[in-house]
């Protein structure tokens, strides 16, 4: 059992949790993730990025969006309760370098969470970091203060203009590429479509662009091949070769269709689970 | 198709034979000729058309009378050729003779002197290529499948037995700490031997359950998980600690285990879990799975239990499985049980060359798996949504034997044809996962990434030993166990020498 040390709700369906995992806290680096499981027998293994960590306290932080069965169940857990299984740190750490021109970090929606340790690491390496954060509206923005504190410049975009610029993140990204000091490197993390268009934006400027892929995973150790993606001419396993890849080489279309493999099953499953939950409530109130 | 006969009927037949041959308790003086004339006892099994739709074990196990009769077939050969065929050298005539005299506990103890996982080996060992291949009775009958059914007797004894006396005889503590990477058959075997010798043993396992391939790969209908967990519990009773969710190479490296955590020796038994793909067009379409993924979802994650499990499984109507080994048979039979209407095994050689256990091939055929032999896929075809809609295959013929002695499959030019398929499962074998070796440059590996060891199981890194699939390449449960025993002896020797002041 891994104890939940702290829980906080960041927006309507986004949660932060601090977990007691000393071994993971000791070895984790920016860009790595964990796989967790809520139930020994019937649970599912889901990957979540390590958004932060504290070696002294022996803790790691995860930030997740409740989108389906397992993340919903996780969101209902309380401080002091335990999670059955947490495996990590997994994946290859981000390649952090010191550049002479700025590094631009782009986070879309929940993608801001995995971006956070990367911004931290680039900053610690002495880079000038410009962060672009995007969300549908102001209520869905997360980690704004933290990012503002870390970044040399923070650009906020919302789809509806409720905060910052009313624009997609690719707009300021393009402007930065066109500026006198174009970025030395761009890191973009968010929904696949966003990462795809960020990569398309930087391509004409030949600015190296790193994306972090969130494919479906089972083991996270290179054993099942379920997380594979086409990068350039080769097939890569996101869990061990990634999760970060050269955005100009990733075949996003095939990745997105692979991510939808279980859409129907998840939907049907969710309905069945909801029905089951209702039955329980009904059963409970009957004499 | 074989008609399965009722276990009760089979047992009655065995009773008749027992009476006819006058085999009362303890009395046993049949002539070799009489023994050879006893028919091999048929394994009771679930009816094919029923079992093809459930996850329950296919083979039901011998009854007591059947075991007595089958054990009475053994000629008790002085030179015991069968033993030479067993990678861990079980005293086969010894345990069979005990079984024939109803001394089931004693028989099990004899097995346990050499093997700690008889319930597993009795079910999954490729007996016809090992002990049964060399058995004198099989030689007489000119068919290794007609040898003494050694594995079936072993299975009965393991399931029947409650005695774990050899597991209990534990030496006083040596104060030495050993870390084991991986809880597959190899790691479990080494752990048992070392714990018995008094060492402090901790197994580190990446998954949330112990057993390696026996829990994530081999399906429930061939090896019930309860059997594996019973073996694991026995091990824990011996004082072996198992730490789950711990990935060596990421959570900690081998070097850190020794330098930071104070382990005196490490045994690397992380298996060969890197799935091979064919590098053909369409391999990354939706609906193409490695057997590892497909089987892990169904076994370890219990996707077969759709009402309870959170892990989804792809719904398939027409499935093609590529390969001809145990893994291919398991994937195909699982797909059938998961509701597929049509399941094909696509294999480029013939059935004679299939590496799978004969029994599994037979069972698969009985259940209605279609075998497309001398056939190999050349590309996978997708629809507009990136999902599999079919495969294109080529026909093959067998040419002259290659270095391995097996006939080389040759393409028949212009033989392309298409099959309508919605799911492809690749079961082409596994190569070694580079996570451990990649983070431990001190470990010397061969060109396939397998760790190189000496005759004691020691690697090029001092105090670090290795065995099982990571050394042998994808092999068998019993070979992995054999390696585990060699390494346990090697580690014990190493630790004993280390203890002597120089
Ligand atoms: C390396 C990696 C790091 C990740 N880090 C984070 C993180 O820090 N925070 C976070 O909130 N999420 C992260 N994810 C995504 C997270 O794993 C999924 O949201 C989660 O698996 C959904 O599980 P579920 O059972 O709740 O939903 P499910 O019931 O499995 O799915 C519900 C819906 O979400 C979609 N979905 C399923 N899997 C994913 C996925 N991998 N990514 C996006 N959508 C998916 C499905 O299409 C479905 O419609 C990461 C994924 C990867 C691979
Ligand atoms: C589907 C299938 C069917 C098979 N059928 C048969 C059969 O009928 N008969 C037969 O004899 N053999 C069969 N085999 C082969 C047999 O299962 C293997 O040869 C045997 O399990 C190898 O044992 P092992 O201990 O070396 O490794 P494994 O059983 O592979 O165990 C390795 C363990 O190490 C863990 N691990 C891996 N990396 C790490 C790490 N870095 N840190 C911590 N833990 C780690 C894994 O999670 C796993 O639990 C089959 C194999 C498969 C896949
Ligand atoms: S070779 Fe066959 S008949 Fe001879 S001892 Fe072994 S099992 Fe018995
Ligand atoms: S998740 Fe299984 S190989 Fe990556």
Tab-separated table of C-alpha atoms in Angstrom, chain B residues 10-434:
chain	number	residue	atom	x	y	z
B	10	UNK	CA	-11.804	-43.886	-17.071
B	11	UNK	CA	-11.393	-44.530	-13.380
B	12	UNK	CA	-13.568	-47.629	-13.517
B	13	UNK	CA	-11.499	-48.957	-16.401
B	14	UNK	CA	-8.373	-48.385	-14.345
B	15	UNK	CA	-9.968	-50.233	-11.440
B	16	UNK	CA	-10.644	-53.196	-13.695
B	17	UNK	CA	-7.036	-53.260	-14.847
B	18	UNK	CA	-5.899	-53.040	-11.251
B	19	UNK	CA	-8.044	-56.006	-10.286
B	20	UNK	CA	-7.020	-58.027	-13.301
B	21	UNK	CA	-3.326	-57.475	-12.631
B	22	UNK	CA	-3.833	-57.973	-8.945
B	23	UNK	CA	-2.213	-54.723	-7.815
B	24	UNK	CA	-3.143	-54.467	-4.152
B	25	UNK	CA	-1.351	-52.073	-1.858
B	26	UNK	CA	2.408	-52.533	-1.619
B	27	UNK	CA	2.481	-55.659	-3.742
B	28	UNK	CA	4.225	-55.173	-7.020
B	29	UNK	CA	5.981	-57.912	-8.883
B	30	UNK	CA	4.850	-57.632	-12.485
B	31	UNK	CA	7.048	-58.854	-15.302
B	32	UNK	CA	8.344	-56.299	-17.779
B	33	UNK	CA	6.174	-57.792	-20.490
B	34	UNK	CA	3.066	-57.490	-18.376
B	35	UNK	CA	3.901	-53.898	-17.583
B	36	UNK	CA	4.471	-53.029	-21.211
B	37	UNK	CA	1.106	-54.494	-22.097
B	38	UNK	CA	-0.815	-52.135	-19.797
B	39	UNK	CA	-2.508	-49.441	-21.883
B	40	UNK	CA	-1.504	-45.833	-21.232
B	41	UNK	CA	-4.101	-44.122	-19.071
B	42	UNK	CA	-6.070	-41.464	-20.856
B	43	UNK	CA	-6.054	-38.026	-19.245
B	44	UNK	CA	-9.590	-37.029	-18.230
B	45	UNK	CA	-10.401	-33.695	-19.833
B	46	UNK	CA	-13.240	-31.313	-20.438
B	47	UNK	CA	-15.177	-31.926	-23.632
B	48	UNK	CA	-13.665	-29.782	-26.405
B	49	UNK	CA	-16.781	-27.892	-27.409
B	50	UNK	CA	-17.528	-27.002	-23.807
B	51	UNK	CA	-14.035	-26.011	-22.718
B	52	UNK	CA	-13.581	-23.809	-25.802
B	53	UNK	CA	-15.917	-21.372	-24.055
B	54	UNK	CA	-14.673	-21.410	-20.477
B	55	UNK	CA	-11.423	-20.610	-18.702
B	56	UNK	CA	-11.435	-23.716	-16.504
B	57	UNK	CA	-8.586	-26.139	-16.698
B	58	UNK	CA	-8.724	-28.383	-19.774
B	59	UNK	CA	-7.058	-31.482	-18.352
B	60	UNK	CA	-8.710	-32.702	-15.166
B	61	UNK	CA	-5.944	-34.911	-13.788
B	62	UNK	CA	-5.654	-38.651	-13.201
B	63	UNK	CA	-7.725	-40.375	-10.575
B	64	UNK	CA	-5.959	-42.429	-7.923
B	65	UNK	CA	-6.611	-45.744	-9.702
B	66	UNK	CA	-5.301	-44.313	-12.934
B	67	UNK	CA	-2.094	-43.233	-11.238
B	68	UNK	CA	-1.544	-46.703	-9.787
B	69	UNK	CA	-2.090	-48.289	-13.167
B	70	UNK	CA	0.010	-45.765	-15.076
B	71	UNK	CA	2.836	-46.001	-12.535
B	72	UNK	CA	2.711	-49.768	-12.919
B	73	UNK	CA	3.695	-49.364	-16.567
B	74	UNK	CA	7.165	-48.143	-15.550
B	75	UNK	CA	9.800	-50.807	-16.140
B	76	UNK	CA	12.036	-49.411	-13.437
B	77	UNK	CA	14.994	-49.445	-15.822
B	78	UNK	CA	18.320	-49.754	-13.957
B	79	UNK	CA	20.020	-47.130	-16.128
B	80	UNK	CA	16.911	-44.892	-15.982
B	81	UNK	CA	17.282	-43.201	-19.396
B	82	UNK	CA	14.324	-40.926	-18.574
B	83	UNK	CA	16.336	-39.124	-15.868
B	84	UNK	CA	18.899	-37.982	-18.423
B	85	UNK	CA	16.078	-36.272	-20.293
B	86	UNK	CA	15.031	-34.236	-17.265
B	87	UNK	CA	16.860	-30.890	-17.021
B	88	UNK	CA	16.791	-31.047	-13.215
B	89	UNK	CA	17.455	-34.769	-12.991
B	90	UNK	CA	14.410	-35.870	-10.991
B	91	UNK	CA	14.715	-39.481	-9.753
B	92	UNK	CA	11.899	-40.589	-12.045
B	93	UNK	CA	11.856	-44.382	-11.475
B	94	UNK	CA	12.161	-43.667	-7.754
B	95	UNK	CA	9.098	-41.490	-7.492
B	96	UNK	CA	7.066	-43.626	-9.864
B	97	UNK	CA	7.832	-46.779	-7.869
B	98	UNK	CA	6.699	-45.039	-4.688
B	99	UNK	CA	3.530	-43.841	-6.410
B	100	UNK	CA	2.775	-47.365	-7.651
B	101	UNK	CA	2.796	-48.466	-4.014
B	102	UNK	CA	0.374	-45.745	-2.908
B	103	UNK	CA	3.216	-43.931	-1.130
B	104	UNK	CA	2.151	-40.595	-2.541
B	105	UNK	CA	3.816	-38.395	0.075
B	106	UNK	CA	7.090	-40.209	-0.282
B	107	UNK	CA	6.854	-39.947	-4.060
B	108	UNK	CA	6.307	-36.209	-3.844
B	109	UNK	CA	9.274	-35.841	-1.526
B	110	UNK	CA	11.475	-37.593	-4.050
B	111	UNK	CA	10.377	-35.102	-6.713
B	112	UNK	CA	10.900	-32.160	-4.377
B	113	UNK	CA	14.516	-33.108	-3.849
B	114	UNK	CA	15.040	-31.826	-7.388
B	115	UNK	CA	12.080	-29.620	-8.250
B	116	UNK	CA	10.108	-27.213	-6.104
B	117	UNK	CA	7.355	-26.625	-8.678
B	118	UNK	CA	5.939	-30.075	-9.506
B	119	UNK	CA	2.353	-28.877	-9.916
B	120	UNK	CA	3.566	-26.445	-12.574
B	121	UNK	CA	6.039	-28.773	-14.311
B	122	UNK	CA	3.572	-31.656	-14.338
B	123	UNK	CA	1.307	-29.407	-16.401
B	124	UNK	CA	3.571	-27.460	-18.731
B	125	UNK	CA	6.818	-29.370	-19.319
B	126	UNK	CA	7.290	-30.575	-22.890
B	127	UNK	CA	7.582	-34.136	-21.619
B	128	UNK	CA	7.559	-35.772	-25.035
B	129	UNK	CA	10.791	-33.965	-25.821
B	130	UNK	CA	12.385	-34.601	-22.437
B	131	UNK	CA	11.888	-37.567	-20.085
B	132	UNK	CA	9.318	-39.309	-22.265
B	133	UNK	CA	11.493	-39.087	-25.339
B	134	UNK	CA	14.129	-41.299	-23.723
B	135	UNK	CA	11.762	-43.634	-21.883
B	136	UNK	CA	12.362	-47.321	-22.676
B	137	UNK	CA	8.648	-48.031	-22.876
B	138	UNK	CA	8.225	-45.339	-25.523
B	139	UNK	CA	11.129	-46.884	-27.425
B	140	UNK	CA	9.405	-50.265	-27.322
B	141	UNK	CA	6.174	-48.690	-28.577
B	142	UNK	CA	8.097	-46.553	-31.082
B	143	UNK	CA	6.222	-43.454	-29.927
B	144	UNK	CA	7.380	-41.115	-27.148
B	145	UNK	CA	3.733	-40.170	-26.541
B	146	UNK	CA	3.145	-43.805	-25.485
B	147	UNK	CA	5.933	-43.675	-22.843
B	148	UNK	CA	5.074	-43.710	-19.155
B	149	UNK	CA	3.016	-40.526	-18.648
B	150	UNK	CA	5.575	-39.168	-16.203
B	151	UNK	CA	4.226	-35.618	-16.071
B	152	UNK	CA	0.668	-36.719	-15.426
B	153	UNK	CA	1.784	-38.806	-12.455
B	154	UNK	CA	3.860	-35.878	-11.226
B	155	UNK	CA	0.852	-33.604	-11.501
B	156	UNK	CA	-1.328	-35.985	-9.504
B	157	UNK	CA	1.255	-36.201	-6.717
B	158	UNK	CA	1.679	-32.442	-6.527
B	159	UNK	CA	-2.071	-31.787	-6.437
B	160	UNK	CA	-2.646	-34.590	-3.968
B	161	UNK	CA	0.209	-33.798	-1.641
B	162	UNK	CA	0.211	-31.617	1.394
B	163	UNK	CA	3.744	-32.491	2.394
B	164	UNK	CA	6.343	-29.835	1.932
B	165	UNK	CA	8.848	-31.367	4.245
B	166	UNK	CA	11.856	-30.703	2.044
B	167	UNK	CA	10.835	-27.064	1.886
B	168	UNK	CA	10.860	-26.881	5.657
B	169	UNK	CA	14.296	-28.228	6.423
B	170	UNK	CA	15.993	-24.916	6.904
B	171	UNK	CA	19.573	-24.251	7.960
B	172	UNK	CA	20.472	-21.641	10.590
B	173	UNK	CA	20.851	-18.095	9.309
B	174	UNK	CA	24.113	-17.205	7.589
B	175	UNK	CA	23.553	-13.459	7.828
B	176	UNK	CA	24.081	-13.082	4.072
B	177	UNK	CA	21.606	-11.120	1.960
B	178	UNK	CA	20.711	-12.157	-1.577
B	179	UNK	CA	18.550	-10.143	-3.995
B	180	UNK	CA	16.709	-11.892	-6.803
B	181	UNK	CA	15.477	-9.993	-9.838
B	182	UNK	CA	12.220	-11.482	-11.081
B	183	UNK	CA	9.805	-13.991	-9.578
B	184	UNK	CA	9.471	-16.389	-12.511
B	185	UNK	CA	10.255	-20.109	-12.178
B	186	UNK	CA	13.969	-19.403	-12.161
B	187	UNK	CA	13.894	-16.761	-9.426
B	188	UNK	CA	11.508	-18.812	-7.268
B	189	UNK	CA	13.704	-21.906	-7.502
B	190	UNK	CA	16.876	-20.056	-6.546
B	191	UNK	CA	15.048	-18.342	-3.695
B	192	UNK	CA	13.887	-21.682	-2.275
B	193	UNK	CA	17.320	-23.262	-2.410
B	194	UNK	CA	19.067	-20.264	-0.889
B	195	UNK	CA	16.496	-19.819	1.859
B	196	UNK	CA	16.893	-23.472	2.784
B	197	UNK	CA	20.637	-22.870	3.076
B	198	UNK	CA	19.946	-20.120	5.595
B	199	UNK	CA	20.455	-17.014	3.467
B	200	UNK	CA	18.268	-13.931	3.742
B	201	UNK	CA	16.470	-13.788	0.377
B	202	UNK	CA	14.463	-10.924	-1.167
B	203	UNK	CA	12.802	-11.148	-4.574
B	204	UNK	CA	12.167	-7.923	-6.500
B	205	UNK	CA	9.277	-8.178	-8.942
B	206	UNK	CA	8.149	-5.546	-11.432
B	207	UNK	CA	4.568	-6.790	-11.539
B	208	UNK	CA	2.048	-6.936	-8.716
B	209	UNK	CA	1.971	-10.744	-8.656
B	210	UNK	CA	4.690	-13.378	-8.443
B	211	UNK	CA	5.250	-16.189	-10.931
B	212	UNK	CA	6.551	-14.533	-14.091
B	213	UNK	CA	5.270	-16.076	-17.292
B	214	UNK	CA	3.308	-18.639	-15.303
B	215	UNK	CA	0.969	-15.862	-14.119
B	216	UNK	CA	1.027	-13.383	-16.979
B	217	UNK	CA	1.522	-15.647	-19.998
B	218	UNK	CA	0.353	-19.232	-19.596
B	219	UNK	CA	-3.458	-19.148	-19.466
B	220	UNK	CA	-5.684	-20.209	-16.606
B	221	UNK	CA	-7.108	-23.114	-18.647
B	222	UNK	CA	-3.654	-24.659	-18.834
B	223	UNK	CA	-2.227	-23.637	-15.480
B	224	UNK	CA	-4.636	-22.313	-12.840
B	225	UNK	CA	-3.218	-19.300	-11.035
B	226	UNK	CA	-4.179	-20.762	-7.666
B	227	UNK	CA	-1.490	-23.396	-8.193
B	228	UNK	CA	1.189	-20.795	-8.753
B	229	UNK	CA	0.095	-18.781	-5.742
B	230	UNK	CA	0.224	-21.874	-3.557
B	231	UNK	CA	3.858	-22.393	-4.550
B	232	UNK	CA	4.586	-18.744	-3.818
B	233	UNK	CA	2.986	-19.037	-0.379
B	234	UNK	CA	5.189	-22.040	0.408
B	235	UNK	CA	8.186	-19.927	-0.443
B	236	UNK	CA	7.036	-17.089	1.786
B	237	UNK	CA	6.567	-19.581	4.592
B	238	UNK	CA	10.278	-20.303	4.218
B	239	UNK	CA	10.996	-16.651	4.987
B	240	UNK	CA	11.562	-15.405	1.438
B	241	UNK	CA	10.450	-11.773	1.067
B	242	UNK	CA	8.845	-10.594	-2.147
B	243	UNK	CA	8.809	-6.896	-2.966
B	244	UNK	CA	6.344	-6.093	-5.726
B	245	UNK	CA	6.177	-3.069	-8.042
B	246	UNK	CA	9.937	-2.768	-8.049
B	247	UNK	CA	11.737	-2.475	-11.365
B	248	UNK	CA	15.436	-3.218	-11.273
B	249	UNK	CA	17.143	-0.868	-13.687
B	250	UNK	CA	14.735	1.947	-12.801
B	251	UNK	CA	13.662	1.892	-9.153
B	252	UNK	CA	17.176	0.708	-8.288
B	253	UNK	CA	20.115	-0.608	-10.306
B	254	UNK	CA	21.956	-3.819	-9.504
B	255	UNK	CA	24.943	-1.815	-8.384
B	256	UNK	CA	22.778	0.161	-5.960
B	257	UNK	CA	21.319	-3.067	-4.554
B	258	UNK	CA	24.830	-4.171	-3.680
B	259	UNK	CA	26.379	-0.860	-2.710
B	260	UNK	CA	23.454	0.991	-1.107
B	261	UNK	CA	21.216	-1.777	0.161
B	262	UNK	CA	23.916	-4.196	1.255
B	263	UNK	CA	23.040	-7.286	-0.782
B	264	UNK	CA	25.983	-9.678	-0.898
B	265	UNK	CA	24.894	-11.311	-4.118
B	266	UNK	CA	22.274	-10.812	-6.844
B	267	UNK	CA	20.567	-13.388	-9.074
B	268	UNK	CA	19.182	-11.928	-12.305
B	269	UNK	CA	16.181	-13.923	-13.562
B	270	UNK	CA	14.192	-11.270	-15.371
B	271	UNK	CA	13.105	-13.523	-18.225
B	272	UNK	CA	12.968	-12.690	-21.905
B	273	UNK	CA	10.119	-10.286	-22.087
B	274	UNK	CA	10.637	-8.240	-25.227
B	275	UNK	CA	8.099	-9.104	-27.892
B	276	UNK	CA	9.297	-9.571	-31.452
B	277	UNK	CA	7.380	-8.072	-34.329
B	278	UNK	CA	7.760	-8.998	-37.982
B	279	UNK	CA	8.538	-5.575	-39.428
B	280	UNK	CA	5.872	-5.906	-42.063
B	281	UNK	CA	3.536	-3.239	-43.369
B	282	UNK	CA	0.576	-2.528	-41.112
B	283	UNK	CA	2.093	-3.800	-37.914
B	284	UNK	CA	1.092	-0.716	-35.917
B	285	UNK	CA	-2.552	-0.759	-36.974
B	286	UNK	CA	-5.253	-0.946	-34.306
B	287	UNK	CA	-5.990	-4.633	-33.720
B	288	UNK	CA	-2.409	-5.899	-33.918
B	289	UNK	CA	-1.139	-7.219	-30.588
B	290	UNK	CA	1.873	-9.046	-29.311
B	291	UNK	CA	0.926	-12.293	-27.606
B	292	UNK	CA	2.471	-10.809	-24.466
B	293	UNK	CA	-0.015	-7.951	-24.435
B	294	UNK	CA	-2.984	-10.118	-25.334
B	295	UNK	CA	-2.162	-12.758	-22.744
B	296	UNK	CA	-1.217	-10.278	-20.008
B	297	UNK	CA	-4.540	-8.501	-20.439
B	298	UNK	CA	-6.471	-11.748	-20.174
B	299	UNK	CA	-4.420	-13.565	-17.515
B	300	UNK	CA	-2.769	-11.177	-15.122
B	301	UNK	CA	-5.285	-8.368	-15.584
B	302	UNK	CA	-8.212	-10.837	-15.747
B	303	UNK	CA	-9.856	-9.220	-18.752
B	304	UNK	CA	-11.725	-12.513	-19.279
B	305	UNK	CA	-13.837	-11.586	-16.272
B	306	UNK	CA	-15.618	-8.784	-18.089
B	307	UNK	CA	-18.008	-7.942	-15.309
B	308	UNK	CA	-15.304	-7.231	-12.792
B	309	UNK	CA	-12.022	-6.410	-14.510
B	310	UNK	CA	-11.183	-2.806	-15.343
B	311	UNK	CA	-8.752	-3.761	-18.115
B	312	UNK	CA	-10.448	-3.967	-21.520
B	313	UNK	CA	-9.825	-6.578	-24.212
B	314	UNK	CA	-10.217	-5.960	-27.924
B	315	UNK	CA	-13.369	-7.571	-29.231
B	316	UNK	CA	-12.543	-9.830	-32.137
B	317	UNK	CA	-14.462	-11.940	-34.621
B	318	UNK	CA	-11.729	-13.294	-36.875
B	319	UNK	CA	-8.292	-13.664	-35.397
B	320	UNK	CA	-4.970	-14.641	-36.969
B	321	UNK	CA	-2.141	-15.734	-34.691
B	322	UNK	CA	1.356	-15.785	-36.202
B	323	UNK	CA	3.696	-18.486	-34.902
B	324	UNK	CA	3.750	-22.162	-33.958
B	325	UNK	CA	4.986	-22.335	-30.381
B	326	UNK	CA	3.269	-22.646	-27.020
B	327	UNK	CA	2.743	-18.909	-27.005
B	328	UNK	CA	0.845	-19.070	-30.310
B	329	UNK	CA	-1.347	-21.944	-29.094
B	330	UNK	CA	-2.112	-20.082	-25.868
B	331	UNK	CA	-3.006	-16.866	-27.679
B	332	UNK	CA	-5.208	-18.657	-30.212
B	333	UNK	CA	-7.090	-20.693	-27.632
B	334	UNK	CA	-7.534	-17.611	-25.457
B	335	UNK	CA	-8.976	-15.623	-28.373
B	336	UNK	CA	-11.470	-18.423	-28.970
B	337	UNK	CA	-12.499	-18.372	-25.322
B	338	UNK	CA	-12.867	-14.601	-25.471
B	339	UNK	CA	-15.573	-14.982	-28.073
B	340	UNK	CA	-13.842	-14.971	-31.456
B	341	UNK	CA	-15.796	-16.860	-34.108
B	342	UNK	CA	-12.809	-17.969	-36.127
B	343	UNK	CA	-9.203	-18.304	-35.034
B	344	UNK	CA	-6.324	-19.144	-37.376
B	345	UNK	CA	-2.793	-20.229	-36.554
B	346	UNK	CA	-0.645	-18.979	-39.407
B	347	UNK	CA	2.676	-20.838	-39.463
B	348	UNK	CA	5.242	-21.021	-42.217
B	349	UNK	CA	6.351	-24.615	-41.638
B	350	UNK	CA	4.279	-27.775	-41.044
B	351	UNK	CA	2.854	-29.245	-37.873
B	352	UNK	CA	5.861	-31.573	-37.530
B	353	UNK	CA	8.147	-28.564	-37.040
B	354	UNK	CA	5.905	-26.744	-34.590
B	355	UNK	CA	7.804	-26.084	-31.382
B	356	UNK	CA	4.653	-26.214	-29.237
B	357	UNK	CA	3.920	-29.122	-26.910
B	358	UNK	CA	2.138	-31.860	-28.833
B	359	UNK	CA	-0.707	-31.928	-26.317
B	360	UNK	CA	-1.413	-28.215	-26.838
B	361	UNK	CA	-1.484	-28.555	-30.612
B	362	UNK	CA	-3.879	-31.461	-30.263
B	363	UNK	CA	-6.083	-29.595	-27.818
B	364	UNK	CA	-6.125	-26.529	-30.055
B	365	UNK	CA	-7.227	-28.602	-33.053
B	366	UNK	CA	-9.958	-30.272	-31.032
B	367	UNK	CA	-11.266	-26.903	-29.949
B	368	UNK	CA	-11.611	-25.806	-33.548
B	369	UNK	CA	-8.564	-23.632	-34.154
B	370	UNK	CA	-7.851	-23.521	-37.889
B	371	UNK	CA	-4.254	-24.271	-38.898
B	372	UNK	CA	-2.942	-22.430	-41.950
B	373	UNK	CA	0.357	-24.198	-42.397
B	374	UNK	CA	3.149	-23.356	-44.835
B	375	UNK	CA	1.717	-19.850	-44.812
B	376	UNK	CA	3.169	-16.548	-43.640
B	377	UNK	CA	1.723	-13.029	-43.584
B	378	UNK	CA	3.402	-10.512	-45.867
B	379	UNK	CA	1.410	-7.460	-44.822
B	380	UNK	CA	-1.480	-6.384	-42.651
B	381	UNK	CA	-4.276	-4.436	-44.306
B	382	UNK	CA	-6.073	-1.574	-42.593
B	383	UNK	CA	-9.338	0.275	-43.091
B	384	UNK	CA	-9.856	4.045	-43.219
B	385	UNK	CA	-9.805	4.235	-39.390
B	386	UNK	CA	-6.454	2.527	-39.085
B	387	UNK	CA	-7.999	-0.750	-37.920
B	388	UNK	CA	-7.072	-4.192	-39.189
B	389	UNK	CA	-9.394	-5.490	-41.915
B	390	UNK	CA	-7.331	-8.355	-43.294
B	391	UNK	CA	-3.959	-9.878	-43.997
B	392	UNK	CA	-2.082	-10.778	-47.129
B	393	UNK	CA	-0.222	-14.081	-46.975
B	394	UNK	CA	2.257	-16.060	-49.010
B	395	UNK	CA	2.338	-19.836	-49.363
B	396	UNK	CA	5.528	-21.726	-48.561
B	397	UNK	CA	7.055	-25.103	-49.297
B	398	UNK	CA	9.671	-26.951	-47.295
B	399	UNK	CA	13.130	-26.862	-48.827
B	400	UNK	CA	16.385	-28.529	-47.854
B	401	UNK	CA	17.299	-28.512	-44.153
B	402	UNK	CA	19.323	-25.531	-42.889
B	403	UNK	CA	22.098	-25.474	-40.234
B	404	UNK	CA	19.524	-26.099	-37.504
B	405	UNK	CA	18.552	-29.329	-39.244
B	406	UNK	CA	15.011	-28.094	-39.864
B	407	UNK	CA	13.688	-27.888	-43.386
B	408	UNK	CA	13.904	-24.304	-44.592
B	409	UNK	CA	10.579	-22.797	-45.625
B	410	UNK	CA	10.722	-21.306	-49.128
B	411	UNK	CA	8.263	-18.834	-50.619
B	412	UNK	CA	6.140	-20.010	-53.530
B	413	UNK	CA	6.295	-17.100	-55.954
B	414	UNK	CA	2.991	-15.538	-56.899
B	415	UNK	CA	1.088	-17.351	-54.164
B	416	UNK	CA	-0.280	-14.200	-52.488
B	417	UNK	CA	-3.787	-14.433	-51.126
B	418	UNK	CA	-5.847	-12.378	-48.703
B	419	UNK	CA	-7.790	-13.291	-45.605
B	420	UNK	CA	-10.450	-11.222	-43.915
B	421	UNK	CA	-9.257	-10.755	-40.317
B	422	UNK	CA	-9.930	-8.126	-37.637
B	423	UNK	CA	-7.275	-9.034	-35.083
B	424	UNK	CA	-3.649	-10.134	-35.463
B	425	UNK	CA	-1.585	-11.557	-32.632
B	426	UNK	CA	2.134	-11.979	-33.117
B	427	UNK	CA	3.648	-14.919	-31.237
B	428	UNK	CA	7.089	-14.979	-32.773
B	429	UNK	CA	9.018	-15.348	-29.555
B	430	UNK	CA	10.610	-12.920	-27.177
B	431	UNK	CA	14.089	-11.505	-26.972
B	432	UNK	CA	15.836	-10.182	-23.911
B	433	UNK	CA	14.608	-6.990	-22.325
B	434	UNK	CA	17.536	-4.535	-22.148
